Short mmCIF file of C-alpha atoms and ligand atoms in Angstrom, two decimals:
data_model
loop_
_atom_site.label_atom_id
_atom_site.label_comp_id
_atom_site.label_asym_id
_atom_site.label_seq_id
_atom_site.Cartn_x
_atom_site.Cartn_y
_atom_site.Cartn_z
CA UNK A 11 -50.74 70.36 -25.25
CA UNK A 12 -52.60 72.33 -22.60
CA UNK A 13 -53.73 75.76 -23.75
CA UNK A 14 -53.21 78.82 -21.55
CA UNK A 15 -55.71 81.65 -21.11
CA UNK A 16 -53.51 84.76 -21.26
CA UNK A 17 -56.39 87.26 -21.11
CA UNK A 18 -60.16 86.69 -20.76
CA UNK A 19 -61.11 84.43 -23.68
CA UNK A 20 -57.69 84.84 -25.33
CA UNK A 21 -55.71 81.58 -25.33
CA UNK A 22 -52.16 80.58 -26.16
CA UNK A 23 -52.57 77.62 -28.53
CA UNK A 24 -48.95 77.37 -29.61
CA UNK A 25 -46.17 74.82 -29.55
CA UNK A 26 -43.01 74.29 -27.50
CA UNK A 27 -40.17 73.06 -29.72
CA UNK A 28 -37.78 71.56 -27.17
CA UNK A 29 -35.63 69.83 -29.78
CA UNK A 30 -34.67 72.47 -32.33
CA UNK A 31 -30.96 73.27 -32.32
CA UNK A 32 -30.57 74.70 -35.83
CA UNK A 33 -32.95 77.52 -36.67
CA UNK A 34 -32.13 78.30 -40.31
CA UNK A 35 -28.44 78.11 -39.44
CA UNK A 36 -28.75 79.88 -36.13
CA UNK A 37 -27.94 77.67 -33.15
CA UNK A 38 -30.77 77.48 -30.61
CA UNK A 39 -29.38 75.63 -27.58
CA UNK A 40 -32.52 76.31 -25.56
CA UNK A 41 -35.08 75.38 -28.26
CA UNK A 42 -37.91 77.79 -29.03
CA UNK A 43 -41.68 78.16 -29.08
CA UNK A 44 -44.09 79.14 -31.81
CA UNK A 45 -46.80 81.16 -30.10
CA UNK A 46 -50.21 81.72 -31.61
CA UNK A 47 -53.42 82.84 -30.00
CA UNK A 48 -57.10 81.97 -30.23
CA UNK A 49 -59.67 84.61 -29.30
CA UNK A 50 -63.07 83.14 -28.36
CA UNK A 51 -65.15 86.18 -29.17
CA UNK A 52 -68.37 86.58 -31.18
CA UNK A 53 -66.12 86.09 -34.20
CA UNK A 54 -63.67 83.36 -33.25
CA UNK A 55 -60.26 84.60 -34.35
CA UNK A 56 -56.86 82.95 -34.61
CA UNK A 57 -53.80 85.17 -34.48
CA UNK A 58 -50.79 83.61 -36.22
CA UNK A 59 -49.95 80.04 -37.17
CA UNK A 60 -46.97 77.81 -36.36
CA UNK A 61 -44.21 75.92 -38.16
CA UNK A 62 -45.31 73.25 -40.63
CA UNK A 63 -44.39 70.17 -38.60
CA UNK A 64 -46.47 71.38 -35.65
CA UNK A 65 -49.72 71.93 -37.55
CA UNK A 66 -51.46 68.99 -35.89
CA UNK A 67 -50.34 70.15 -32.42
CA UNK A 68 -51.87 73.62 -32.74
CA UNK A 69 -54.99 72.21 -34.42
CA UNK A 70 -55.32 69.80 -31.48
CA UNK A 71 -54.93 72.71 -29.07
CA UNK A 72 -57.61 74.72 -30.86
CA UNK A 73 -59.95 71.70 -30.81
CA UNK A 74 -59.86 71.68 -27.01
CA UNK A 75 -61.44 75.15 -27.11
CA UNK A 76 -63.61 75.30 -30.26
CA UNK A 77 -64.39 73.42 -33.41
CA UNK A 78 -61.73 74.83 -35.79
CA UNK A 79 -64.40 75.27 -38.47
CA UNK A 80 -65.84 78.02 -36.24
CA UNK A 81 -62.75 80.18 -36.70
CA UNK A 82 -63.82 83.03 -38.99
CA UNK A 83 -60.74 85.28 -38.91
CA UNK A 84 -57.07 84.37 -39.24
CA UNK A 85 -54.65 87.20 -38.56
CA UNK A 86 -51.28 86.65 -40.23
CA UNK A 87 -48.80 89.03 -38.64
CA UNK A 88 -45.76 87.52 -40.40
CA UNK A 89 -45.28 85.06 -43.24
CA UNK A 90 -41.88 83.53 -42.39
CA UNK A 91 -42.29 79.73 -42.45
CA UNK A 92 -41.75 79.32 -38.69
CA UNK A 93 -45.09 81.09 -38.31
CA UNK A 94 -46.84 80.39 -41.59
CA UNK A 95 -45.62 76.92 -42.50
CA UNK A 96 -48.78 75.34 -41.06
CA UNK A 97 -51.25 77.72 -42.71
CA UNK A 98 -52.29 75.26 -45.43
CA UNK A 99 -53.28 72.58 -42.93
CA UNK A 100 -54.96 75.12 -40.65
CA UNK A 101 -56.99 76.53 -43.54
CA UNK A 102 -58.16 73.03 -44.45
CA UNK A 103 -59.92 73.02 -41.06
CA UNK A 104 -61.26 76.58 -41.39
CA UNK A 105 -61.73 77.11 -45.14
CA UNK A 106 -64.32 79.83 -44.59
CA UNK A 107 -61.95 81.99 -42.50
CA UNK A 108 -60.91 85.39 -43.79
CA UNK A 109 -57.18 86.05 -43.65
CA UNK A 110 -56.07 89.53 -42.57
CA UNK A 111 -52.54 90.36 -43.69
CA UNK A 112 -50.48 93.27 -45.02
CA UNK A 113 -50.22 93.85 -48.77
CA UNK A 114 -46.63 92.66 -48.80
CA UNK A 115 -47.64 89.71 -46.64
CA UNK A 116 -50.27 88.70 -49.19
CA UNK A 117 -47.73 88.79 -52.02
CA UNK A 118 -45.29 86.67 -50.02
CA UNK A 119 -47.94 84.23 -48.83
CA UNK A 120 -48.94 83.60 -52.45
CA UNK A 121 -45.38 82.36 -53.04
CA UNK A 122 -45.44 80.00 -50.07
CA UNK A 123 -48.94 78.53 -50.35
CA UNK A 124 -51.77 77.94 -52.78
CA UNK A 125 -54.04 80.78 -51.71
CA UNK A 126 -56.38 80.61 -54.70
CA UNK A 127 -59.40 79.40 -52.71
CA UNK A 128 -58.82 81.58 -49.62
CA UNK A 129 -60.47 84.89 -48.77
CA UNK A 130 -57.71 87.40 -48.08
CA UNK A 131 -58.16 91.00 -46.95
CA UNK A 132 -55.15 93.28 -46.78
CA UNK A 133 -54.75 95.68 -43.89
CA UNK A 134 -52.47 98.59 -43.12
CA UNK A 135 -51.52 100.62 -40.07
CA UNK A 136 -54.58 102.16 -38.45
CA UNK A 137 -57.04 99.53 -39.74
CA UNK A 138 -59.19 97.81 -37.13
CA UNK A 139 -61.36 94.72 -36.93
CA UNK A 140 -64.13 94.46 -34.36
CA UNK A 141 -64.77 90.82 -33.44
CA UNK A 142 -67.26 91.32 -30.58
CA UNK A 143 -66.08 92.53 -27.22
CA UNK A 144 -62.57 92.92 -28.60
CA UNK A 145 -61.25 95.20 -31.33
CA UNK A 146 -58.04 94.35 -33.15
CA UNK A 147 -55.80 97.21 -34.26
CA UNK A 148 -53.17 96.55 -36.89
CA UNK A 149 -49.81 98.29 -37.05
CA UNK A 150 -47.36 97.56 -39.83
CA UNK A 151 -43.77 96.93 -38.68
CA UNK A 152 -41.86 96.49 -41.97
CA UNK A 153 -38.46 94.78 -41.58
CA UNK A 154 -39.29 93.75 -38.02
CA UNK A 155 -38.57 91.13 -39.03
CA UNK A 156 -39.50 90.94 -42.74
CA UNK A 157 -41.12 93.52 -45.05
CA UNK A 158 -44.55 91.94 -44.51
CA UNK A 159 -44.52 92.15 -40.73
CA UNK A 160 -47.19 93.74 -38.59
CA UNK A 161 -48.35 93.55 -34.97
CA UNK A 162 -51.87 93.21 -33.61
CA UNK A 163 -53.03 95.23 -30.64
CA UNK A 164 -56.12 94.01 -28.76
CA UNK A 165 -57.31 97.27 -27.29
CA UNK A 166 -59.75 96.14 -24.61
CA UNK A 167 -57.24 93.56 -23.34
CA UNK A 168 -54.27 96.00 -23.45
CA UNK A 169 -52.47 93.20 -25.26
CA UNK A 170 -49.85 93.61 -27.97
CA UNK A 171 -49.25 90.50 -30.07
CA UNK A 172 -45.86 91.44 -31.41
CA UNK A 173 -44.78 88.45 -33.60
CA UNK A 174 -40.96 88.25 -33.77
CA UNK A 175 -40.32 91.51 -31.90
CA UNK A 176 -39.58 91.07 -28.17
CA UNK A 177 -39.22 87.30 -28.63
CA UNK A 178 -36.61 84.81 -27.53
CA UNK A 179 -35.61 81.35 -28.68
CA UNK A 180 -36.40 79.76 -25.34
CA UNK A 181 -38.40 76.57 -24.84
CA UNK A 182 -39.79 76.53 -21.32
CA UNK A 183 -42.70 75.04 -19.43
CA UNK A 184 -43.56 78.59 -18.30
CA UNK A 185 -45.48 80.91 -20.58
CA UNK A 186 -44.98 84.20 -18.75
CA UNK A 187 -41.95 86.21 -17.63
CA UNK A 188 -43.10 86.30 -13.99
CA UNK A 189 -43.54 82.51 -13.96
CA UNK A 190 -40.14 81.98 -15.60
CA UNK A 191 -38.39 84.27 -13.13
CA UNK A 192 -39.99 82.35 -10.29
CA UNK A 193 -38.01 79.31 -11.47
CA UNK A 194 -34.90 80.60 -13.22
CA UNK A 195 -32.47 83.52 -12.86
CA UNK A 196 -33.06 86.78 -14.72
CA UNK A 197 -29.75 86.31 -16.55
CA UNK A 198 -31.17 83.37 -18.54
CA UNK A 199 -34.03 85.44 -19.88
CA UNK A 200 -31.91 88.51 -20.59
CA UNK A 201 -29.30 86.40 -22.36
CA UNK A 202 -31.96 84.80 -24.56
CA UNK A 203 -33.33 88.26 -25.45
CA UNK A 204 -29.83 89.52 -26.34
CA UNK A 205 -29.03 86.39 -28.34
CA UNK A 206 -32.22 86.79 -30.40
CA UNK A 207 -31.71 90.52 -30.91
CA UNK A 208 -28.02 90.21 -31.84
CA UNK A 209 -28.57 87.50 -34.42
CA UNK A 210 -31.90 88.59 -35.90
CA UNK A 211 -32.77 92.21 -35.18
CA UNK A 212 -29.41 94.00 -34.83
CA UNK A 213 -29.63 95.64 -38.29
CA UNK A 214 -32.98 97.18 -37.49
CA UNK A 215 -32.21 99.16 -34.31
CA UNK A 216 -33.30 102.52 -35.69
CA UNK A 217 -36.54 101.05 -37.07
CA UNK A 218 -37.21 99.54 -33.64
CA UNK A 219 -36.71 102.88 -31.91
CA UNK A 220 -38.99 104.62 -34.41
CA UNK A 221 -41.70 101.97 -34.03
CA UNK A 222 -41.61 102.11 -30.24
CA UNK A 223 -41.88 105.93 -30.47
CA UNK A 224 -44.88 105.50 -32.78
CA UNK A 225 -46.58 103.18 -30.29
CA UNK A 226 -45.94 105.67 -27.48
CA UNK A 227 -47.35 108.50 -29.64
CA UNK A 228 -50.46 106.46 -30.36
CA UNK A 229 -50.97 106.26 -26.60
CA UNK A 230 -51.62 102.51 -26.67
CA UNK A 231 -52.06 101.14 -23.17
CA UNK A 232 -50.11 97.88 -23.01
CA UNK A 233 -49.98 95.61 -19.98
CA UNK A 234 -48.97 92.45 -21.83
CA UNK A 235 -46.67 91.82 -24.80
CA UNK A 236 -47.06 88.43 -26.44
CA UNK A 237 -44.33 87.66 -29.00
CA UNK A 238 -44.47 84.66 -31.31
CA UNK A 239 -41.36 83.11 -29.69
CA UNK A 240 -40.56 82.43 -26.06
CA UNK A 241 -42.15 83.79 -22.93
CA UNK A 242 -44.96 86.35 -22.81
CA UNK A 243 -44.22 89.62 -21.01
CA UNK A 244 -46.93 89.86 -18.33
CA UNK A 245 -45.10 90.73 -15.11
CA UNK A 246 -42.94 93.49 -16.52
CA UNK A 247 -43.59 94.38 -20.17
CA UNK A 248 -41.74 97.67 -19.63
CA UNK A 249 -38.53 95.70 -19.13
CA UNK A 250 -38.44 94.28 -22.64
CA UNK A 251 -39.27 97.66 -24.17
CA UNK A 252 -36.40 99.27 -22.25
CA UNK A 253 -34.06 96.44 -23.23
CA UNK A 254 -34.96 96.98 -26.89
CA UNK A 255 -34.39 100.73 -26.63
CA UNK A 256 -31.02 100.10 -25.00
CA UNK A 257 -30.00 97.53 -27.60
CA UNK A 258 -31.16 99.78 -30.44
CA UNK A 259 -28.84 102.45 -28.99
CA UNK A 260 -25.98 99.95 -29.09
CA UNK A 261 -25.70 99.50 -25.32
CA UNK A 262 -22.85 97.15 -24.38
CA UNK A 263 -21.00 95.82 -21.36
CA UNK A 264 -17.64 97.29 -20.45
CA UNK A 265 -15.95 94.11 -21.64
CA UNK A 266 -13.94 92.67 -24.49
CA UNK A 267 -14.50 89.68 -26.77
CA UNK A 268 -11.52 88.07 -28.46
CA UNK A 269 -12.82 86.20 -31.50
CA UNK A 270 -10.17 84.13 -33.24
CA UNK A 271 -9.20 81.02 -35.13
CA UNK A 272 -5.83 79.38 -35.48
CA UNK A 273 -3.88 76.97 -37.72
CA UNK A 274 -0.80 75.83 -35.78
CA UNK A 275 -1.78 77.48 -32.46
CA UNK A 276 0.37 80.60 -32.99
CA UNK A 277 -2.58 83.02 -33.13
CA UNK A 278 -4.10 81.07 -30.26
CA UNK A 279 -0.92 81.55 -28.20
CA UNK A 280 -1.28 85.32 -28.71
CA UNK A 281 -4.77 85.36 -27.20
CA UNK A 282 -3.56 84.41 -23.71
CA UNK A 283 -1.22 87.36 -23.01
CA UNK A 284 -3.68 89.69 -24.75
CA UNK A 285 -6.49 88.44 -22.48
CA UNK A 286 -4.21 88.85 -19.42
CA UNK A 287 -3.41 92.43 -20.41
CA UNK A 288 -7.12 93.19 -20.75
CA UNK A 289 -7.85 91.56 -17.40
CA UNK A 290 -5.09 93.53 -15.68
CA UNK A 291 -6.82 96.73 -16.79
CA UNK A 292 -9.89 95.55 -14.87
CA UNK A 293 -11.92 94.74 -17.98
CA UNK A 294 -13.73 91.44 -18.45
CA UNK A 295 -12.68 89.37 -21.45
CA UNK A 296 -14.19 86.34 -23.17
CA UNK A 297 -12.19 84.33 -25.69
CA UNK A 298 -14.25 82.75 -28.47
CA UNK A 299 -12.62 80.12 -30.64
CA UNK A 300 -14.51 80.15 -33.93
CA UNK A 301 -13.74 76.52 -34.72
CA UNK A 302 -15.28 75.45 -31.41
CA UNK A 303 -18.19 77.90 -31.20
CA UNK A 304 -21.35 78.29 -33.28
CA UNK A 305 -21.37 81.52 -35.28
CA UNK A 306 -24.46 82.76 -33.44
CA UNK A 307 -22.63 82.45 -30.10
CA UNK A 308 -19.70 84.47 -31.45
CA UNK A 309 -22.14 87.11 -32.75
CA UNK A 310 -23.87 87.34 -29.37
CA UNK A 311 -20.58 87.72 -27.48
CA UNK A 312 -19.40 90.34 -29.98
CA UNK A 313 -22.67 92.25 -29.45
CA UNK A 314 -22.51 92.13 -25.66
CA UNK A 315 -18.95 93.52 -25.46
CA UNK A 316 -17.95 97.14 -26.07
CA UNK A 317 -14.70 96.05 -27.68
CA UNK A 318 -13.72 93.10 -29.88
CA UNK A 319 -10.31 91.92 -31.03
CA UNK A 320 -10.14 89.73 -34.09
CA UNK A 321 -7.39 87.10 -34.16
CA UNK A 322 -6.52 85.61 -37.54
CA UNK A 323 -3.74 83.61 -39.09
CA UNK A 324 -2.79 84.57 -42.64
CA UNK A 325 -3.74 81.95 -45.20
CA UNK A 326 -2.75 82.56 -48.81
CA UNK A 327 -2.13 86.24 -47.98
CA UNK A 328 -5.67 86.84 -46.71
CA UNK A 329 -7.80 86.35 -43.57
CA UNK A 330 -8.36 82.81 -42.33
CA UNK A 331 -11.72 81.60 -43.78
CA UNK A 332 -13.64 81.16 -40.51
CA UNK A 333 -12.57 84.64 -39.35
CA UNK A 334 -13.59 86.12 -42.71
CA UNK A 335 -17.00 84.46 -42.34
CA UNK A 336 -17.41 85.99 -38.89
CA UNK A 337 -16.38 89.47 -40.01
CA UNK A 338 -18.67 89.48 -43.05
CA UNK A 339 -21.52 88.11 -40.96
CA UNK A 340 -21.01 90.89 -38.39
CA UNK A 341 -20.81 93.49 -41.16
CA UNK A 342 -24.21 92.42 -42.50
CA UNK A 343 -25.73 92.94 -39.05
CA UNK A 344 -24.66 96.62 -39.19
CA UNK A 345 -23.46 96.97 -35.57
CA UNK A 346 -22.80 100.34 -34.01
CA UNK A 347 -20.94 101.82 -31.04
CA UNK A 348 -18.25 99.17 -30.88
CA UNK A 349 -14.42 99.37 -30.87
CA UNK A 350 -12.48 96.80 -32.88
CA UNK A 351 -8.89 95.83 -33.54
CA UNK A 352 -7.01 92.84 -34.94
CA UNK A 353 -3.98 90.65 -34.37
CA UNK A 354 -2.57 87.45 -35.80
CA UNK A 355 0.33 85.34 -36.97
CA UNK A 356 1.80 84.69 -40.40
CA UNK A 357 4.58 82.68 -41.97
CA UNK A 358 5.63 84.92 -44.85
CA UNK A 359 4.06 87.89 -46.57
CA UNK A 360 1.25 88.43 -44.06
CA UNK A 361 -2.08 89.95 -45.06
CA UNK A 362 -4.66 88.54 -42.62
CA UNK A 363 -4.49 91.38 -40.09
CA UNK A 364 -4.33 94.03 -42.83
CA UNK A 365 -7.42 92.64 -44.52
CA UNK A 366 -9.22 92.36 -41.17
CA UNK A 367 -8.76 96.10 -40.69
CA UNK A 368 -10.06 96.77 -44.19
CA UNK A 369 -13.25 94.86 -43.40
CA UNK A 370 -13.62 96.48 -39.94
CA UNK A 371 -13.25 99.97 -41.43
CA UNK A 372 -16.01 99.27 -43.94
CA UNK A 373 -18.35 98.62 -40.99
CA UNK A 374 -17.88 102.21 -39.83
CA UNK A 375 -16.95 101.18 -36.28
CA UNK A 376 -14.30 102.73 -34.04
CA UNK A 377 -10.92 101.24 -34.95
CA UNK A 378 -8.02 100.45 -32.64
CA UNK A 379 -4.75 100.60 -34.57
CA UNK A 380 -2.15 99.39 -35.16
CA UNK A 381 -2.79 95.69 -34.87
CA UNK A 382 -0.09 93.30 -33.80
CA UNK A 383 1.43 90.47 -35.86
CA UNK A 384 4.01 87.80 -35.15
CA UNK A 385 5.94 85.64 -37.59
CA UNK A 386 5.53 81.86 -37.26
CA UNK A 387 5.29 81.43 -33.50
CA UNK A 388 5.26 84.05 -30.73
CA UNK A 389 8.49 84.39 -28.77
CA UNK A 390 8.61 85.43 -25.11
CA UNK A 391 9.24 88.97 -26.32
CA UNK A 392 6.24 88.78 -28.67
CA UNK A 393 4.07 87.63 -25.78
CA UNK A 394 5.08 90.66 -23.75
CA UNK A 395 4.11 92.85 -26.71
CA UNK A 396 0.77 91.01 -26.88
CA UNK A 397 0.21 91.69 -23.17
CA UNK A 398 0.84 95.42 -23.68
CA UNK A 399 -1.40 95.36 -26.76
CA UNK A 400 -4.19 93.89 -24.61
CA UNK A 401 -3.66 96.49 -21.89
CA UNK A 402 -3.72 99.34 -24.38
CA UNK A 403 -6.85 98.00 -26.06
CA UNK A 404 -8.61 97.70 -22.69
CA UNK A 405 -7.64 101.30 -21.82
CA UNK A 406 -9.12 102.49 -25.12
CA UNK A 407 -12.27 100.43 -24.53
CA UNK A 408 -12.72 102.05 -21.10
CA UNK A 409 -12.23 105.50 -22.59
CA UNK A 410 -14.64 104.82 -25.46
CA UNK A 411 -17.23 103.27 -23.13
CA UNK A 412 -17.47 106.54 -21.17
CA UNK A 413 -19.18 108.12 -24.17
CA UNK A 414 -22.21 105.91 -23.53
CA UNK A 415 -22.52 106.19 -19.76
FE1 FEO B 503 -39.99 83.94 -36.21
FE2 FEO B 503 -39.22 86.16 -38.76
O1 FEO B 503 -39.81 84.57 -37.96
#
């Protein structure tokens, strides 16, 4: 694969993974990239590795620039296997290289690879490494995305190599945001950023805000942000920082997501008048059928909307399993600044809607009550009630949304 010089003597030597559709359970319809960077300085330095199956690709890329045995420093910003899976094969080509990694990274790496013959130096925030004309500054970013994580700032190049942060699962022939936007609409890039954030970084919003504030306080001049996934922010790095600040604050569209599943179509029949009620209040509404949609798509649509209604049948007096999976998944992502309610059908006893509210309340989100339930199959009268329920929910979403304008 052709390497790309992103800054003088700093090269992208990564991999485009066009084919991946399941990224540890997370659906990636647009593939991804594993970005790593070779710095041809007095001390040849590699920043980050790639996934195991692409070891030979990145080694081939490096060989077009230098003999891999000349690499003397390997910076490991993050040990998750999509970045570190190839480290064993890479180190077999550069056995003399010194690995720079956080203390927690070293402990984790020792679990993933046989490190006994490698030279490893641990670094912490504020540590630097001069490699010639460039100086690398390390900044720990614990939990962004794992406890070991750090970023590497190349001062003289005004380049932040940010590992997972600011990334997107997006396989493209373009390497930079300005190139991508010359070929594709902005929406595609923004949607990929939101998808990645919603599914991976949503729980860490406050940490993200604090880390961005720390970078601002340090006065780091940044004119390029190079994440380990997706496009590199060259044309407008400020855009991705602002997007992250907005997402960390729980910014959402004035819209509603209806996330539901159904057994004999009764709950499904309720979604239509509810959606029409929402629409007639002038609020956009997307209906996500859990049985037909990957979980990560439902999570993204939940995250983009200010309000979400959960639709569940009752099965054995509790929530329908796919809806329970969605709610518990959302709960683990610790969302904020969202309004939620629930509706559903039952045959006898009920319980699904009641339990949905119990789970929603545990998330600490704004709650729209009461929910609406129908027995067996909605009648024409029930459908009218569903329509009014949708209208009322949309009115409450509009009112709640004003708090964030
Ligand atoms: Fe792209 Fe946390 O790994």
